[in-house]
Amino acid sequence: MIEESRDAIGRIFRQEYGRSLAMLIGLFGDIDVAEDAVQEAYALALDKWPTDGLPPNPGGWITTTARNRAIDRLRRRTRERYLLGEAALLAGDGPPQEGGDMSDDRLKLIFTCCHPALAAETQVALTLRLLGGLSTEQVARSFLVAEPAMAQRLVRAKRKIKAARIPYRTPAVHELPDRLPPVLAVIYLIYTTGHSGPEEPGLCGEAIRLARLLAALMPDEPEVSGLLALLLLIESRRAARTRPDGSLAVLGEQDRDRWDRGLIEEGHAIVRRCLARDRPGPYQLQAAINAVHADAAAAADTDWSQIVALYDHLYALTPTPVVALNRAIAIGEAHGPATALALIDRLEAELGQYYPFHAARADLLRRLNRYSEAAAAYQRAAALAPPGAERDFLHHGGRTPRP
Amino acid sequence: MPHYMLSVHSVEGQAREPMTEEEMRRSHQLLSTVEEEMKESGMWVFSGRLHEADTATVVRTAGRQTVTTDGPFTESKDHLGGFYVIRADDLDAALALAAKVTAAIDTPIEVRPFAATSEE
């Protein structure tokens, strides 16, 4: 019973962490002070809630408690007395307000974490830690690095933010072309980290929340809308990706009745608005591709020629080997596996260590009845894939193991 | 207000097209515009341009003796060519200024905060 409520408190904490932290950084202008205070509030919640029950607004409770703890602590530190005056002025006596200003704080924190003065991998790690509420250990695990190394990287990044005064603010419009792409990339990475790791499903929700926030605050940036639509459309299929026995169901085999219609409709509406604006970018195009999949009542009804056309456009904008691979897979559906295999084989040098490359080859070889080559490709893909349902699927030669 | 050092790095023997006289004039023009802007906005504190690295001398102690050697401290292709000490609201303001300097003279600029200044 106690364990259960500890889990529930952990979940609430991860959901509220970024919001509370961003708010406190906004008040005190110091990441370390804010982090310590939010951690203290969490420890207090773990202590009180299992016996007293949840407060009516757990998120508000965490923020208010953390704010009071931080003020207590600063009061003890004369050196930071000037901060206290500022904080007391801003905080007032009432509970923190829901909505507007707090959302804006989180947006500022995203832009701080994704500042170009920080290395790309640090941007993602810091966003996961500060906004996603993941522990250092969890962040380290999702990057496959040792915890002390990750801790050091995070400490160094926070020190640089403080020493170099990386500002805590939303960039001006003229700065956005430079500052927005890493923010979008980080939100997308947070989503995909949650999507591929079964232990962090909360990350998907957090990524979507961040994308919604960004889209609401930047309605004139079509790529922001594009990213939101993309995430909603991928998310609409999440339940159908797993069969009742926990194994993976690939797109073509999914039970489409389990797709979330509400998310699909919302995603579709955004894609239509993007099309009307006619300023396509990579996220919008990927969203449009996913919208075409969502349109098909059955896998056989998928309009593959439209998907190929969208991939052509995407490849023209971002000519990466991964886009070339996905384009080739779509061509395989529209024009047959032999055409696709010829295209894919050209990507070997660049994608030889990328498991989806071998998985796609395996599938095409199987459809061409070249079974022994297909089996070898499945094993190659399984050896490179991270542990999880997808690797099990590949390990069983692209078939779901039956009990 | 925080202070930053913008150090201008010159890379020895960098394979670059030699500037034409016209380009050099344009570069000087751009740089003096940026410097004027720095001074007018109150960001400028101090700046200086250094002679080539081969004019440098290093002094160090070895035991009780002072040893003086010819040449720069580190043997590298990349040397400090000059610097600006500026005050700026935050890193973004300092980076924006560095971007203007590098646009004028086309050399990399390292932006680094001072640990503390007398004004803080």
Coordinates of C-alpha atoms in Angstrom, one line a residue, chain A residues 183-340:
Chain A
V183 CA 14.4 23.3 -28.9
L184 CA 12.3 21.4 -31.4
A185 CA 15.0 18.7 -31.7
V186 CA 15.2 18.3 -27.9
I187 CA 11.4 18.0 -27.5
Y188 CA 11.3 15.4 -30.3
L189 CA 14.2 13.5 -28.7
I190 CA 12.4 13.5 -25.3
Y191 CA 9.4 12.0 -27.0
T192 CA 11.3 9.3 -28.8
T193 CA 13.3 8.5 -25.6
G194 CA 9.9 7.9 -23.9
H195 CA 8.6 6.0 -26.9
S196 CA 11.4 3.5 -27.1
G197 CA 12.0 3.0 -23.4
P198 CA 9.1 1.3 -21.7
E199 CA 10.3 2.5 -18.3
E200 CA 9.7 6.2 -19.1
P201 CA 6.2 6.5 -20.6
G202 CA 5.8 9.8 -18.8
L203 CA 8.4 11.3 -21.1
C204 CA 6.0 11.1 -24.1
G205 CA 3.4 13.1 -22.1
E206 CA 6.0 15.6 -21.0
A207 CA 7.2 16.1 -24.6
I208 CA 3.6 16.6 -25.8
R209 CA 3.0 19.1 -23.0
L210 CA 6.1 21.0 -24.0
A211 CA 5.1 21.0 -27.7
R212 CA 1.6 22.2 -26.8
L213 CA 3.1 25.0 -24.7
L214 CA 5.5 26.0 -27.4
A215 CA 2.7 25.9 -30.1
A216 CA 0.4 28.0 -27.9
L217 CA 3.1 30.6 -27.3
M218 CA 4.5 30.6 -30.9
P219 CA 1.4 30.3 -33.1
D220 CA 3.2 31.9 -36.1
E221 CA 5.9 29.3 -36.3
P222 CA 4.7 26.5 -38.6
E223 CA 7.4 24.1 -37.6
V224 CA 6.3 24.3 -34.0
S225 CA 2.8 23.3 -35.0
G226 CA 4.3 20.6 -37.3
L227 CA 6.2 19.1 -34.4
L228 CA 3.1 19.1 -32.2
A229 CA 1.0 17.4 -35.0
L230 CA 3.8 14.9 -35.5
L231 CA 3.9 13.9 -31.8
L232 CA 0.1 13.7 -31.5
L233 CA -0.2 11.5 -34.6
I234 CA 2.6 9.1 -33.4
E235 CA 1.0 9.1 -29.9
S236 CA -2.4 8.2 -31.3
R237 CA -1.0 4.8 -32.3
R238 CA 1.0 4.1 -29.1
A239 CA -1.6 1.8 -27.4
A240 CA -1.9 -0.2 -30.7
R241 CA 1.9 -0.7 -30.9
T242 CA 1.8 -3.3 -28.1
R243 CA -0.3 -6.5 -28.2
P244 CA -2.0 -7.8 -25.1
D245 CA 1.0 -10.1 -24.5
G246 CA 3.4 -7.1 -24.5
S247 CA 5.0 -7.9 -27.9
L248 CA 5.4 -5.3 -30.7
A249 CA 2.8 -4.8 -33.5
V250 CA 4.3 -3.0 -36.5
L251 CA 2.2 -0.3 -38.3
G252 CA 0.8 -2.7 -40.9
E253 CA -0.4 -5.2 -38.3
Q254 CA -1.9 -2.8 -35.8
D255 CA -5.5 -3.0 -34.6
R256 CA -6.7 0.4 -36.0
D257 CA -9.7 0.4 -33.6
R258 CA -7.2 1.0 -30.9
W259 CA -5.8 4.2 -32.5
D260 CA -6.8 7.3 -30.5
R261 CA -9.3 9.2 -32.8
G262 CA -9.2 12.3 -30.7
L263 CA -5.5 12.7 -31.1
I264 CA -5.7 11.9 -34.8
E265 CA -8.4 14.6 -35.4
E266 CA -6.4 17.1 -33.5
G267 CA -3.2 16.2 -35.4
H268 CA -5.1 16.3 -38.7
A269 CA -6.5 19.8 -38.0
I270 CA -3.0 21.1 -37.3
V271 CA -1.6 19.5 -40.5
R272 CA -4.4 21.1 -42.5
R273 CA -3.6 24.5 -41.1
C274 CA 0.1 24.0 -41.9
L275 CA -0.8 23.1 -45.5
A276 CA -2.8 26.2 -45.8
R277 CA 0.1 28.3 -44.7
D278 CA 2.4 26.6 -47.3
R279 CA 5.7 27.0 -45.5
P280 CA 6.6 23.3 -45.2
G281 CA 9.5 22.2 -43.1
P282 CA 10.7 18.8 -42.0
Y283 CA 8.4 18.4 -38.9
Q284 CA 5.4 19.5 -40.9
L285 CA 6.2 17.0 -43.7
Q286 CA 6.7 14.1 -41.2
A287 CA 3.4 15.1 -39.6
A288 CA 1.7 15.0 -43.0
I289 CA 3.2 11.5 -43.7
N290 CA 1.7 10.3 -40.4
A291 CA -1.6 11.9 -41.2
V292 CA -1.8 9.9 -44.5
H293 CA -1.2 6.7 -42.4
A294 CA -4.0 7.8 -40.0
D295 CA -6.3 8.3 -42.9
A296 CA -6.3 4.7 -44.0
A297 CA -9.0 2.6 -42.5
A298 CA -6.9 -0.5 -43.2
A299 CA -3.2 -0.9 -43.9
A300 CA -4.0 -2.0 -47.4
D301 CA -5.8 1.3 -48.1
T302 CA -2.7 3.4 -47.3
D303 CA -2.0 6.0 -50.1
W304 CA 1.6 5.1 -50.6
S305 CA 2.1 7.3 -53.6
Q306 CA 1.2 10.3 -51.6
I307 CA 3.6 9.2 -48.9
V308 CA 6.4 8.8 -51.5
A309 CA 5.7 12.3 -52.8
L310 CA 5.9 13.7 -49.2
Y311 CA 9.2 11.8 -48.7
D312 CA 10.6 13.2 -51.9
H313 CA 9.8 16.7 -50.6
L314 CA 11.3 15.8 -47.2
Y315 CA 14.5 14.4 -48.8
A316 CA 14.9 17.6 -50.9
L317 CA 14.9 19.6 -47.6
T318 CA 16.9 17.2 -45.4
P319 CA 18.9 14.8 -47.6
T320 CA 20.0 12.5 -44.8
P321 CA 20.6 8.7 -45.1
V322 CA 17.8 8.1 -42.6
V323 CA 15.3 10.0 -44.7
A324 CA 16.6 8.2 -47.8
L325 CA 15.9 4.9 -46.0
N326 CA 12.4 5.8 -45.0
R327 CA 11.7 7.0 -48.5
A328 CA 13.0 3.8 -50.0
I329 CA 10.7 1.8 -47.6
A330 CA 7.7 3.8 -48.9
I331 CA 8.8 3.2 -52.5
G332 CA 8.8 -0.5 -51.6
E333 CA 5.2 -0.3 -50.7
A334 CA 4.2 1.7 -53.8
H335 CA 6.4 0.0 -56.4
G336 CA 7.4 -3.4 -55.0
P337 CA 10.2 -4.7 -52.8
A338 CA 12.9 -5.2 -55.5
T339 CA 13.0 -1.4 -56.4
A340 CA 13.2 -0.6 -52.7

